[in-house]
C-alpha positions as CSV (number, residue, x, y, z in Angstrom):
1,M,8.2,-133.1,45.4
2,S,10.3,-132.7,42.2
3,P,13.4,-134.8,41.7
4,T,15.6,-131.7,41.7
5,K,14.2,-130.4,45.0
6,S,14.4,-133.9,46.5
7,T,18.1,-134.3,45.5
8,F,19.0,-130.8,46.9
9,G,17.2,-131.5,50.1
10,N,19.0,-134.8,50.6
11,R,22.4,-133.2,50.0
12,V,22.0,-130.0,52.2
13,P,21.1,-130.4,55.9
14,K,17.7,-129.0,56.9
15,Q,19.3,-126.7,59.4
16,V,21.5,-125.1,56.7
17,Q,18.4,-124.8,54.4
18,R,16.6,-122.9,57.1
19,C,19.6,-120.5,57.7
20,L,20.4,-120.1,54.0
21,P,18.3,-116.8,53.6
22,L,20.2,-115.4,56.6
23,Y,23.5,-116.3,55.0
24,I,22.5,-114.6,51.7
25,A,21.3,-111.5,53.5
26,F,24.6,-111.3,55.5
27,I,26.7,-111.6,52.3
28,I,24.6,-108.8,50.7
29,F,25.0,-106.6,53.8
30,I,28.8,-107.0,53.7
31,L,28.9,-106.2,50.0
32,L,26.9,-103.0,50.6
33,I,29.2,-101.9,53.4
34,T,32.4,-102.5,51.5
35,N,31.1,-100.6,48.5
36,L,29.3,-97.9,50.3
37,D,31.7,-95.3,48.9
38,L,30.4,-96.0,45.4
39,L,26.8,-95.4,46.5
40,G,27.1,-92.4,48.7
41,S,26.8,-88.7,47.8
42,G,29.6,-86.3,47.0
43,A,33.1,-87.0,45.7
44,S,32.8,-90.8,46.4
45,H,30.3,-91.5,43.7
46,V,32.7,-90.2,41.0
47,K,35.6,-92.2,42.3
48,R,38.1,-93.1,39.6
49,D,41.7,-94.0,39.2
50,V,43.7,-90.8,39.4
51,P,47.5,-90.7,38.7
52,A,49.6,-89.7,41.6
53,H,51.5,-87.1,39.7
54,F,50.7,-84.5,37.0
55,P,52.3,-85.4,33.7
56,K,55.5,-83.4,33.0
57,K,54.1,-82.0,29.7
58,I,53.6,-78.4,28.6
59,W,51.0,-77.8,25.8
60,Q,50.4,-74.8,23.6
61,T,48.4,-74.3,20.4
62,W,49.2,-71.8,17.7
63,K,49.0,-71.2,13.9
64,V,52.6,-72.6,13.3
65,D,55.0,-74.8,15.2
66,A,57.8,-73.6,17.4
67,L,60.4,-73.6,14.7
68,A,58.4,-70.9,12.8
69,F,57.6,-68.7,15.9
70,E,58.0,-65.0,15.7
71,E,60.7,-63.7,18.1
72,R,58.0,-62.5,20.5
73,D,56.4,-65.9,20.7
74,L,59.7,-67.7,20.9
75,T,60.8,-65.5,23.8
76,R,57.6,-66.6,25.7
77,A,58.0,-70.2,24.8
78,R,61.6,-70.3,26.1
79,T,60.5,-69.3,29.5
80,W,58.6,-72.6,29.8
81,T,61.5,-74.8,28.6
82,A,64.1,-72.8,30.6
83,K,62.3,-73.0,33.9
84,N,61.0,-76.6,33.4
85,P,63.9,-78.5,31.8
86,G,62.3,-81.8,33.0
87,H,59.1,-81.2,31.1
88,R,58.2,-82.1,27.5
89,Y,57.1,-79.1,25.5
90,E,54.8,-79.5,22.5
91,V,52.8,-77.2,20.2
92,L,49.7,-78.2,18.2
93,T,49.2,-76.2,15.1
94,D,46.6,-75.4,12.5
95,N,48.3,-78.0,10.3
96,N,48.2,-81.0,12.7
97,D,45.3,-80.3,15.1
98,M,42.8,-82.2,13.0
99,Y,45.1,-85.3,12.9
100,Y,45.5,-85.2,16.7
101,V,41.7,-85.1,17.2
102,E,41.1,-87.9,14.7
103,Q,43.8,-90.0,16.3
104,H,42.6,-89.7,19.9
105,F,38.9,-89.4,19.4
106,G,38.4,-91.5,16.3
107,P,37.8,-95.3,16.0
108,E,41.3,-96.1,17.1
109,G,41.0,-93.9,20.2
110,I,38.1,-93.0,22.4
111,N,35.7,-93.4,19.5
112,R,33.7,-90.2,19.7
113,P,32.8,-89.5,16.1
114,D,30.6,-86.6,17.3
115,I,33.7,-84.8,18.6
116,V,35.7,-85.5,15.5
117,D,32.8,-84.3,13.2
118,M,32.2,-81.2,15.3
119,Y,35.9,-80.2,15.3
120,R,36.1,-80.7,11.6
121,S,33.1,-78.5,11.0
122,L,34.2,-75.6,13.0
123,S,35.4,-72.5,11.3
124,A,35.7,-70.1,14.2
125,R,39.4,-70.2,15.3
126,I,38.8,-69.2,18.9
127,I,36.1,-71.9,19.4
128,K,38.5,-74.5,18.0
129,A,41.3,-73.2,20.2
130,D,39.1,-73.5,23.3
131,L,37.8,-76.9,22.4
132,L,41.3,-78.3,21.5
133,R,42.8,-77.3,24.9
134,Y,40.1,-79.3,26.7
135,L,40.5,-82.3,24.4
136,V,44.3,-82.3,24.8
137,M,44.1,-82.0,28.6
138,Y,41.6,-84.9,28.7
139,V,43.9,-87.2,26.7
140,E,47.3,-86.1,27.9
141,G,47.1,-83.9,31.0
142,G,50.0,-81.7,32.0
143,V,50.0,-77.9,31.7
144,Y,48.2,-75.9,29.1
145,A,49.1,-72.2,28.4
146,D,48.1,-69.8,25.7
147,I,50.9,-68.8,23.4
148,D,51.2,-65.3,24.9
149,V,51.6,-66.5,28.4
150,E,55.1,-66.2,30.0
151,N,56.2,-68.6,32.7
152,L,57.5,-66.8,35.9
153,K,58.0,-69.7,38.3
154,P,58.8,-73.4,37.7
155,I,55.8,-75.7,37.5
156,D,57.1,-77.7,40.4
157,R,56.4,-74.7,42.7
158,W,52.8,-74.3,41.6
159,I,51.2,-76.5,44.3
160,P,51.5,-75.1,47.8
161,K,53.4,-77.5,50.1
162,R,50.4,-78.1,52.4
163,F,48.7,-80.1,49.6
164,E,49.5,-83.5,48.4
165,E,49.8,-83.9,44.6
166,S,48.2,-87.3,44.7
167,D,45.0,-85.6,46.2
168,L,44.7,-83.3,43.2
169,D,43.5,-83.8,39.6
170,I,43.4,-80.2,38.4
171,V,44.9,-76.9,39.4
172,I,43.2,-73.7,38.3
173,G,43.2,-70.0,39.2
174,I,40.8,-67.1,39.4
175,E,40.6,-64.5,36.6
176,V,37.8,-62.2,37.5
177,D,36.4,-61.7,41.0
178,Q,34.0,-58.8,40.8
179,P,30.7,-60.2,42.0
180,E,29.3,-56.8,42.8
181,F,28.6,-56.5,39.0
182,S,26.7,-59.7,38.8
183,S,23.4,-57.9,38.1
184,H,24.9,-55.7,35.4
185,P,23.2,-56.4,32.0
186,I,26.5,-56.6,30.1
187,L,29.2,-57.4,32.8
188,G,27.1,-59.7,34.9
189,Q,28.0,-63.0,33.3
190,K,31.7,-62.1,33.2
191,S,32.0,-60.9,36.7
192,R,33.1,-64.2,38.3
193,S,35.3,-66.6,36.4
194,F,38.2,-69.0,36.6
195,C,41.2,-68.6,34.3
196,Q,41.5,-71.0,31.4
197,W,44.5,-69.4,29.6
198,T,46.7,-71.5,31.9
199,F,45.8,-74.5,34.0
200,M,47.2,-77.9,35.0
201,C,45.4,-81.2,34.7
202,K,45.7,-84.9,35.0
203,P,44.6,-87.1,32.1
204,G,41.0,-88.4,32.0
205,N,39.6,-85.6,34.1
206,P,35.8,-85.7,33.9
207,L,35.7,-81.9,34.1
208,M,37.3,-81.7,30.7
209,M,34.8,-84.1,29.2
210,R,32.0,-82.2,30.9
211,L,33.2,-79.1,29.1
212,V,33.5,-80.8,25.7
213,D,30.1,-82.3,25.9
214,G,28.6,-79.0,27.0
215,I,30.3,-77.2,24.0
216,L,29.0,-79.7,21.6
217,S,25.4,-79.3,22.9
218,W,25.7,-75.5,22.8
219,L,27.0,-75.4,19.2
220,N,24.3,-77.8,18.0
221,E,21.7,-75.6,19.7
222,I,23.1,-72.4,18.0
223,A,23.1,-74.1,14.6
224,K,19.5,-75.3,15.1
225,K,18.4,-71.8,16.2
226,E,20.1,-70.1,13.3
227,G,19.1,-72.8,10.8
228,K,22.7,-73.0,9.6
229,P,25.5,-75.7,9.5
230,I,28.1,-75.4,12.3
231,S,30.6,-73.9,9.9
232,E,28.3,-70.9,9.2
233,I,27.0,-69.9,12.7
234,T,27.7,-66.4,13.9
235,L,29.0,-65.7,17.4
236,D,29.6,-62.5,19.2
237,F,32.1,-61.8,22.1
238,D,29.7,-62.8,24.8
239,D,28.7,-66.0,23.0
240,V,32.3,-67.1,22.9
241,L,32.9,-66.4,26.6
242,T,29.7,-68.2,27.7
243,G,30.0,-71.0,25.2
244,T,33.6,-72.1,25.3
245,G,35.7,-69.5,27.2
246,P,36.1,-68.5,30.8
247,S,32.4,-68.3,31.6
248,A,31.8,-71.8,30.2
249,F,34.9,-73.1,32.1
250,T,33.6,-71.6,35.3
251,I,30.1,-72.9,35.0
252,A,31.4,-76.4,34.2
253,T,33.9,-76.3,37.1
254,L,31.3,-75.2,39.7
255,A,28.9,-77.9,38.4
256,E,31.7,-80.6,38.7
257,M,32.5,-79.4,42.2
258,S,28.9,-79.5,43.2
259,M,28.5,-83.1,41.9
260,R,31.6,-84.3,43.7
261,E,30.7,-82.6,46.9
262,G,27.0,-83.6,46.9
263,R,26.0,-79.9,47.5
264,K,25.8,-76.7,45.6
265,I,29.2,-74.9,45.4
266,E,28.8,-71.1,44.9
267,W,31.3,-68.4,43.9
268,D,31.3,-67.2,47.5
269,T,33.8,-70.0,48.3
270,F,36.3,-68.2,46.1
271,H,35.6,-64.5,46.6
272,N,38.5,-62.5,48.0
273,L,40.6,-65.7,48.1
274,D,43.9,-65.2,49.8
275,E,45.1,-68.8,49.9
276,A,44.5,-71.8,47.7
277,V,41.5,-73.9,48.4
278,L,40.9,-77.5,47.5
279,V,37.4,-78.8,46.6
280,S,37.2,-82.5,45.8
281,G,40.4,-82.7,43.9
282,I,40.1,-79.3,42.2
283,L,42.7,-76.9,43.6
284,V,41.9,-73.2,43.1
285,L,44.7,-70.7,43.4
286,N,44.2,-67.0,44.1
287,V,43.9,-64.4,41.4
288,E,47.6,-63.5,41.5
289,A,48.7,-67.0,40.4
290,F,47.6,-66.9,36.8
291,A,46.0,-63.5,36.4
292,A,48.2,-60.9,38.2
293,G,48.5,-57.3,37.1
294,Q,45.0,-57.0,35.5
295,G,44.1,-53.8,37.4
296,H,41.0,-55.4,38.9
297,S,39.9,-58.2,41.2
298,D,42.7,-57.3,43.7
299,S,45.1,-59.0,41.3
300,G,48.3,-57.3,42.5
301,N,51.3,-57.3,40.2
302,H,53.7,-59.7,38.6
303,N,56.3,-59.1,41.3
304,S,54.2,-60.9,43.8
305,R,55.5,-64.2,45.2
306,F,52.2,-65.8,44.2
307,A,52.4,-64.8,40.5
308,L,53.2,-67.9,38.5
309,V,52.7,-66.6,34.9
310,K,52.3,-63.4,33.0
311,H,49.7,-63.0,30.3
312,R,51.0,-60.7,27.6
313,Y,47.7,-60.6,25.6
314,H,49.3,-60.1,22.2
315,A,47.6,-63.2,20.9
316,S,44.1,-62.0,22.1
317,G,42.9,-60.5,18.8
318,W,39.9,-62.8,18.4
319,P,37.4,-60.2,19.5
320,S,37.8,-58.5,16.2
321,S,36.0,-61.4,14.6
322,H,33.5,-61.7,17.5
323,P,32.7,-58.1,18.5
324,R,31.6,-57.0,21.9
325,H,28.5,-54.9,22.7
326,T,29.7,-51.4,21.7
327,H,27.7,-48.3,22.3
328,P,27.9,-45.9,19.2
329,A,28.9,-42.9,21.4
330,Y,30.4,-44.4,24.5
331,G,32.1,-47.6,23.3
332,E,32.6,-50.7,25.4
333,V,31.9,-50.8,29.1
334,E,34.7,-53.4,29.5
335,K,37.2,-50.5,28.9
336,C,36.2,-49.3,32.4
337,N,38.2,-52.4,33.6
338,W,35.7,-53.0,36.4
339,N,36.1,-49.5,37.9
340,A,32.8,-48.9,39.7
341,E,32.7,-45.2,39.1
342,C,33.5,-45.6,35.4
343,V,30.8,-48.3,34.9
344,A,28.2,-46.2,36.7
345,M,29.0,-43.2,34.5
346,W,28.8,-45.3,31.4
347,D,25.4,-46.6,32.5
348,V,24.1,-43.0,33.1
349,N,25.5,-41.6,29.9
350,T,24.2,-44.4,27.6
351,A,20.8,-44.0,29.2
352,A,20.8,-40.2,28.7
353,Y,22.0,-40.7,25.1
354,E,18.6,-42.2,24.3
355,S,16.9,-38.9,25.1
356,L,18.9,-36.9,22.6
357,S,17.7,-35.8,19.2
358,E,19.1,-37.7,16.2
359,E,21.2,-34.7,15.3
360,D,22.8,-34.6,18.7
361,K,23.4,-38.3,18.7
362,A,25.2,-38.0,15.4
363,K,27.5,-35.3,16.8
364,M,28.3,-37.5,19.8
365,I,29.2,-40.3,17.5
366,E,31.5,-38.0,15.6
367,I,33.3,-37.0,18.8
368,K,33.8,-40.7,19.6
369,K,35.3,-41.4,16.2
370,A,37.8,-38.5,16.6
371,N,38.8,-39.8,20.1
372,D,39.1,-43.3,18.8
373,I,41.6,-42.2,16.2
374,I,43.7,-40.5,18.8
375,E,43.5,-43.5,21.2
376,K,44.6,-45.9,18.5
377,E,47.6,-43.8,17.5
378,K,48.7,-43.5,21.1
379,A,48.2,-47.3,21.7
380,D,50.2,-48.2,18.6
381,Q,53.0,-45.9,19.7
382,Q,53.0,-47.4,23.2
383,A,53.0,-50.9,21.8
384,R,56.0,-50.2,19.6
385,F,57.8,-48.5,22.5
386,L,57.3,-51.4,24.9
387,E,58.3,-53.9,22.2
388,M,61.5,-51.9,21.6
389,L,62.3,-51.8,25.3
390,E,61.6,-55.5,25.7
391,K,63.9,-56.3,22.8
392,Q,66.7,-54.1,24.2
393,E,66.3,-55.7,27.6
394,A,66.6,-59.2,26.1
395,E,69.8,-58.2,24.3
396,K,71.5,-56.9,27.4
397,P,74.2,-59.1,28.8
398,K,73.2,-60.8,32.0
399,F,74.9,-59.5,35.1
400,D,76.9,-62.2,37.0
401,A,77.9,-61.2,40.5
402,G,80.4,-64.1,40.6
403,P,81.2,-66.1,43.8
404,Q,80.3,-64.3,47.0
405,L,82.8,-64.0,49.8
406,P,81.5,-65.1,53.2
407,L,80.3,-62.2,55.4
408,K,82.2,-61.2,58.4
409,G,80.7,-59.5,61.4
410,G,79.7,-55.9,60.6
411,D,80.4,-56.3,56.9
412,Q,77.8,-55.1,54.4
413,A,76.0,-57.7,52.3
414,P,77.3,-57.8,48.7
415,L,75.2,-56.3,46.0
416,V,72.8,-58.6,44.2
417,A,71.5,-57.9,40.7
418,A,67.8,-57.1,40.7
419,D,65.3,-57.8,38.0
420,P,64.4,-54.8,35.9
421,A,61.1,-53.1,36.7
422,P,58.1,-54.4,34.7
423,L,57.8,-52.9,31.3
424,D,54.0,-52.7,31.3
425,A,53.5,-49.0,31.6
426,A,49.9,-48.0,31.9
427,P,48.2,-47.1,28.6
428,V,48.2,-43.4,27.9
429,A,44.6,-42.1,27.7
430,A,43.8,-40.0,24.7
431,P,43.3,-36.3,25.5
432,P,39.8,-34.9,25.2
433,L,39.0,-32.8,22.1
434,P,39.7,-29.1,22.4
435,E,36.7,-27.2,23.8
436,A,36.4,-25.3,20.5
437,A,36.0,-28.6,18.7
438,L,33.4,-29.8,21.2
439,A,31.5,-26.6,20.8
440,A,31.5,-26.9,17.1
441,L,30.2,-30.4,17.2
442,L,27.7,-30.3,20.1
443,P,24.8,-28.0,21.0
444,A,25.5,-25.7,24.0
445,E,23.4,-27.8,26.4
446,V,25.6,-30.9,25.7
447,V,28.9,-29.1,26.0
448,G,27.8,-27.3,29.1
449,G,27.3,-23.8,27.7
450,K,23.8,-23.1,28.9
451,P,23.0,-19.7,30.3
452,E,24.2,-19.1,33.8
453,G,22.1,-20.6,36.5
454,E,20.9,-23.5,34.3
455,Q,22.2,-27.1,34.6
456,P,23.7,-28.7,31.6
457,A,21.6,-31.4,30.0
458,G,22.4,-34.6,28.1
459,P,25.3,-37.1,28.6
460,V,28.7,-35.9,29.7
461,P,31.8,-36.7,27.7
462,R,32.8,-40.4,27.6
463,P,34.5,-41.4,30.8
464,K,38.1,-42.6,30.9
465,A,39.0,-45.4,33.3
466,A,42.4,-45.1,35.1
467,P,44.0,-48.5,34.5
468,A,46.5,-49.8,37.0
469,R,50.2,-50.1,36.2
470,D,50.0,-53.7,35.0
471,A,46.5,-53.2,33.4
472,A,45.9,-55.4,30.4
473,P,43.0,-55.8,28.0
474,V,40.0,-57.2,29.8
475,L,38.1,-60.4,29.2
476,E,40.0,-61.6,26.2
477,G,40.8,-65.1,27.3
């Protein structure tokens, strides 16, 4: 027997020595029980310290700071500060965004040089804008809103009363809920998405970092595939949506929910959502909350009691740098605004177009160009008219009914000033070309001038969707 073992045996009674393995096993068992929430499946295995309240901060990003805003942007910004006087309002610009990223993700911050290097290398403005909002929300938390989003209701009213703020770490809404188009070759990936032009988040949210890491991997794959540096990669409209925009946001959110729940969360959970639903700290509001008045997805209008913001879309010009899939004769299927009949007609016409001769195809393209000119002129006129009306409305003196006398029995209630009707009139569709012009450009069988008794062949004129009153440009997050 070794001296060490002999000494230990002399000091510890033999009965205790025999029971020692049982004591150790019991201690291990207690540790396992008390820490079971860290080993189980679902939300428990991502347990972290979550602040009880959302930070009272409002974040926006734009080319210039608030002091240099155009009147239109300043009007939108004032809705946020006026309705939320207890919140801090801050704008990150093209001049200070890089400093912010270096400060918070450089050696003195989280120390993620890959994030800093990627952000510095990016040249696509929309990619930087999407990435920056996720970075800011991860560090700061609070509310993020695009510069063209108007606040309709105070942030303090965003969370339904039946939910405890301490149980939430992010509040999002639905943007597109059209799963019936999920198999469409162009619309499919856009048919189900959460809104990311406005959302509320607590700092340190793992969903934000999941998004950031996914974007970095995606950009590196694109650069490798194209054999170019990050600054020179080319991205189309769908690339942006699926890489950093609403589709990417949706994919990451569903993945985060599934990991927290320990089971796969599908879009069915949020289809035709009437009331908010909470999934492991992620509160999903219905489509009216952040995306009312779109003319699709049963999004209602901005007069709804559920509508919290209004997206004006005037800053959504990025598709001009990242074009959509556009048919030479029938344009973009997105202009159907998820109208099933219009989409079906677009599909039929584009398929029939392929059977035309090159000469007939050229004539169809000329018709589209002529219609595009008319549509642009009318859209420009409408935009100028609406801007003028909005400016006049803003300059009107506000009606003050003054103190109200108490009502007596049988008296009529005093008049109350009502908000003016929304100014978003439906876009005016361009009229079709005169029949004579069509006849001059197209062969008789395309125009419909075949001899009596024969059916017209070839595609029919390009369909026009009938947008709803509050209809807005589609899928330009």
